[in-house]
XYZ file of C-alpha atoms in Angstrom:
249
model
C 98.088 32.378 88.746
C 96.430 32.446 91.826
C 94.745 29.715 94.314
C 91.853 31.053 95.853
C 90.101 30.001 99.533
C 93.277 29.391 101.633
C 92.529 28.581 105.387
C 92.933 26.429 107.954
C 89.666 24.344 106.379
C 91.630 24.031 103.225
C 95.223 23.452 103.832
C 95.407 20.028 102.195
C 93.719 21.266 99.289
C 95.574 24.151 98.618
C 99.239 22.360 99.261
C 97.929 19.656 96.604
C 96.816 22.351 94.278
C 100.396 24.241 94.856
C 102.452 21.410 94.317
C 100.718 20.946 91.599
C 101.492 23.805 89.953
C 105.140 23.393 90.649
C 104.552 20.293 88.646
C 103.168 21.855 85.994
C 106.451 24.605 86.159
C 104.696 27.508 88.256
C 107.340 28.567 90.352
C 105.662 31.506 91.491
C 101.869 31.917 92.322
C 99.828 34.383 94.397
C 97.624 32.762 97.125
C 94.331 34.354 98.257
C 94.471 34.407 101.959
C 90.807 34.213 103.973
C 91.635 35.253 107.810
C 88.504 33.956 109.624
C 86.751 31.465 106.745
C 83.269 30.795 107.377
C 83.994 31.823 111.004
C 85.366 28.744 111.705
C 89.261 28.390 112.959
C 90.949 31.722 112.964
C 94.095 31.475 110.256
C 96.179 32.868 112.639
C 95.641 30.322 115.465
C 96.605 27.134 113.007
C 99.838 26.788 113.467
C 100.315 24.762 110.369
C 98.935 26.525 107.943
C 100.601 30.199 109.296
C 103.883 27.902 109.170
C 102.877 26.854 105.342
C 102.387 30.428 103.900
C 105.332 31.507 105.478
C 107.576 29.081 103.476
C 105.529 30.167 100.122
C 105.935 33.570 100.789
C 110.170 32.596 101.593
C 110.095 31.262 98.082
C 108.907 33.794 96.293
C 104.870 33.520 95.976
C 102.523 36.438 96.807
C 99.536 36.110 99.699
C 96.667 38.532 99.135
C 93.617 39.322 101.275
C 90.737 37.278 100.134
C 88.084 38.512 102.084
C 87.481 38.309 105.950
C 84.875 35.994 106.650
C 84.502 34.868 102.765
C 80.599 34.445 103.868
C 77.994 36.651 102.784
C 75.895 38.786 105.874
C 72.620 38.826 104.253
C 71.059 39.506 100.919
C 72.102 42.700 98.838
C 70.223 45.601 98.601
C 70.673 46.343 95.062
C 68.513 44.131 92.605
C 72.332 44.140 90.237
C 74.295 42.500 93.368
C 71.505 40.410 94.237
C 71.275 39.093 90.418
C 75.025 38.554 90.866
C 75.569 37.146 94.221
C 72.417 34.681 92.923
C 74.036 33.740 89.849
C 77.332 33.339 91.109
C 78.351 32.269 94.280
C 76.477 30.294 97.196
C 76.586 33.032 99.907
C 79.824 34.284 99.930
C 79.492 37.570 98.146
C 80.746 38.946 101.322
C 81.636 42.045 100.433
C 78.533 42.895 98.300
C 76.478 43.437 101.693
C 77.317 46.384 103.669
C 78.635 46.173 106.695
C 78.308 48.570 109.236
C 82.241 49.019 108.956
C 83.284 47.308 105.594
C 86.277 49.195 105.720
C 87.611 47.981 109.125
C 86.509 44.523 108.189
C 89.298 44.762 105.849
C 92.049 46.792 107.594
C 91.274 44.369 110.433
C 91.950 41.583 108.004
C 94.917 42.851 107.028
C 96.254 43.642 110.439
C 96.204 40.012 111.381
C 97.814 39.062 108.382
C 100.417 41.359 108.951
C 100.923 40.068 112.568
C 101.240 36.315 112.210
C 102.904 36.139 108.699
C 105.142 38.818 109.422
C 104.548 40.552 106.094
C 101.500 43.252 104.633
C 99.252 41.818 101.712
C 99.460 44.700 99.417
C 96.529 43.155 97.217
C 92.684 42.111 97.740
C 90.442 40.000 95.850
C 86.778 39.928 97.148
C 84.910 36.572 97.316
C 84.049 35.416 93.723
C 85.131 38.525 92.421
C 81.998 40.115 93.674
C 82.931 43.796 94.118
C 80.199 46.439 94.727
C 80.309 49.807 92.697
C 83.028 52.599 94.174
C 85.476 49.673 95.376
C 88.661 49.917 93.861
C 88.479 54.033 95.806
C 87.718 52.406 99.186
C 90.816 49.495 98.427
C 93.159 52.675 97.562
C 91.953 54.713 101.020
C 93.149 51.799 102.524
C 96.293 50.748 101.162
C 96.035 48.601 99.095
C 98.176 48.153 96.111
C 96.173 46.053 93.514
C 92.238 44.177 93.511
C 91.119 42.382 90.729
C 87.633 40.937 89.255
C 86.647 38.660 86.961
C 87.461 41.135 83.995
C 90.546 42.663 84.970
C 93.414 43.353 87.345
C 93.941 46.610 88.652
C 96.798 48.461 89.804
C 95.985 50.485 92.972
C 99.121 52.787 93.715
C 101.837 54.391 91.705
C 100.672 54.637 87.597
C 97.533 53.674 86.621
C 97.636 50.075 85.540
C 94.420 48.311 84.863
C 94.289 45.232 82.496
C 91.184 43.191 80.926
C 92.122 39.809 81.284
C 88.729 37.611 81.855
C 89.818 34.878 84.315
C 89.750 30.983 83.412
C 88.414 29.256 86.667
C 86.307 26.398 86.865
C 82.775 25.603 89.076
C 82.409 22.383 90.570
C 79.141 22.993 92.536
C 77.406 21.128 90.275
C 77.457 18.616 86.773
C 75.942 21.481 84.574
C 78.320 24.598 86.529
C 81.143 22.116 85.591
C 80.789 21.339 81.996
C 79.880 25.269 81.405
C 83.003 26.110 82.837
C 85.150 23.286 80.913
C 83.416 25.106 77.671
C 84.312 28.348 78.681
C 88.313 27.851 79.717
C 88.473 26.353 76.069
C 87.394 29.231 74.627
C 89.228 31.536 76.435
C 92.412 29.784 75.827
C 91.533 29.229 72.109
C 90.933 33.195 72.184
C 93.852 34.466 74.211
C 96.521 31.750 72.887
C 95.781 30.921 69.295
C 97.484 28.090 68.020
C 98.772 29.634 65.020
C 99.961 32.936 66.616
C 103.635 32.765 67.477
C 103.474 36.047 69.139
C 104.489 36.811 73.357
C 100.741 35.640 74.550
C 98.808 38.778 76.609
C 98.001 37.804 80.231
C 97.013 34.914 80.817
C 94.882 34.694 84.252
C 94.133 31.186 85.766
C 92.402 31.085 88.909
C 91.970 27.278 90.981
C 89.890 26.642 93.984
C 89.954 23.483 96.624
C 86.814 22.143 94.725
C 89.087 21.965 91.839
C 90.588 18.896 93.149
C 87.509 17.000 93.183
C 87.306 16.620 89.342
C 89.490 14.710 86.928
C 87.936 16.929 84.368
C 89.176 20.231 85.492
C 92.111 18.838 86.931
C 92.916 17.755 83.393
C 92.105 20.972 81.735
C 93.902 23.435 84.216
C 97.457 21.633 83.515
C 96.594 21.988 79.619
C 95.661 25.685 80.140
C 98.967 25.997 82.305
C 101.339 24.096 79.889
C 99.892 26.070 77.559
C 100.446 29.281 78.884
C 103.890 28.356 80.515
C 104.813 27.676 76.793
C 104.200 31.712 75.884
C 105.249 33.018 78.786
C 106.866 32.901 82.654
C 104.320 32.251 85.570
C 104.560 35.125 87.660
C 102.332 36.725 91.103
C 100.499 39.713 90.499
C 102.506 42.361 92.043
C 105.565 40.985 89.320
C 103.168 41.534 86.885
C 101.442 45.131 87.579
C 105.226 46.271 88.221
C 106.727 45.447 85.037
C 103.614 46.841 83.016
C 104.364 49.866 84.740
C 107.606 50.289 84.067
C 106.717 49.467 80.477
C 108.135 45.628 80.085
């Protein structure tokens, strides 16, 4: 379970979404943490929301980096990344352009996590899951100890652990994005939890966004995905997860 886009911009959103969850019995979630969103307010100068993921954090969620700027510096080279930074995200495949210094974009990111939450983000997801080819070695050089992308989750450190799990997540840029997504999260959830199958469900990845909150629909379709999925199995941040598949449970 994971919220995605959390900065100062977003705070209200992302405490709505949260509580909402705990509504819907997710007592543990893992929050996707953007340091300097859109290069507007710095996370770590607003107070409130440093003060916020501190008390998540206290009771037991995850915060991963999500990102630096979560805005894209220009178009991709490759026509692949440009097909996919076209198709699916508004300029914020920001880590499918290089950088001069990628790599201390992120350690930088990182860093100032580290400083003003007082604890490391062992994972990273990149913006919109948008991850160019040979990124899961550069995430290990660094640290890190999990990414994940659309398709899967992927232990970093320790045992190889890598999982398909296609997300459910929802667009709300537009009518048509929204209704394609609404088709899709049924069909995932049809797939992965069968009505008729009393087995332990598989994992069961649910991904919500600010925009999220702007729609009855989706609103209304991510509690029945999460009821759903509460009902075959315990809510749980990715770390918990890649841990216990690696010790075998």
């Amino acid at each position: 379970m994971t919220i995605h886009d959390v900065a100062p911009r977003s705070l209200a959103e992302v405490q709505a979404l949260r509580r909402a969850l705990i509504g819907w019995g997710v007592a543990r979630a893992t929050l996707l943490v953007v340091p300097h969103f859109h290069r507007e307010l710095r996370l770590c100068d607003h107070s409130p929301t440093v003060a916020w993921l501190r008390s998540c954090a206290e009771r037991g969620d995850e915060l991963a980096l999500h990102g630096y700027y979560h805005q894209q510096a220009g178009a991709p080279l490759g026509l692949r990344d440009r097909v996919r930074a076209r198709l699916w995200t508004a300029g914020e495949g920001e880590c499918l352009r290089p950088h001069d210094d990628l790599a201390g974009l992120l350690a930088r990111g990182r860093d100032e996590l580290t400083r003003c939450l007082g604890l490391v983000p062992g994972g990273f997801v990149a913006p919109a899951w948008l991850e160019p080819r040979g990124f899961a070695g550069l995430l290990s050089r660094l640290g890190f100890a999990w990414h994940e992308t659309s398709m899967y989750v992927e232990a970093l450190a320790g045992p190889g652990v890598r999982v398909r799990a296609p997300v459910i997540g929802f667009a709300t840029r537009t009518a048509l994005r929204e209704a394609a997504s609404l088709v899709w999260a049924r069909a995932l959830l049809a797939r992965m939890l069968p009505r008729d199958a009393p087995a332990r469900a598989p994992l069961v990845r649910v991904a919500l966004h600010p925009g999220d909150l702007r729609s009855a629909r989706v609103m209304a379709a991510l509690e029945q995905v999460l009821r759903r999925a509460q009902a075959a199995g315990v809510a749980t941040t990715t770390s918990e997860y890649l841990r216990a598949r690696a010790g075998g449970g």
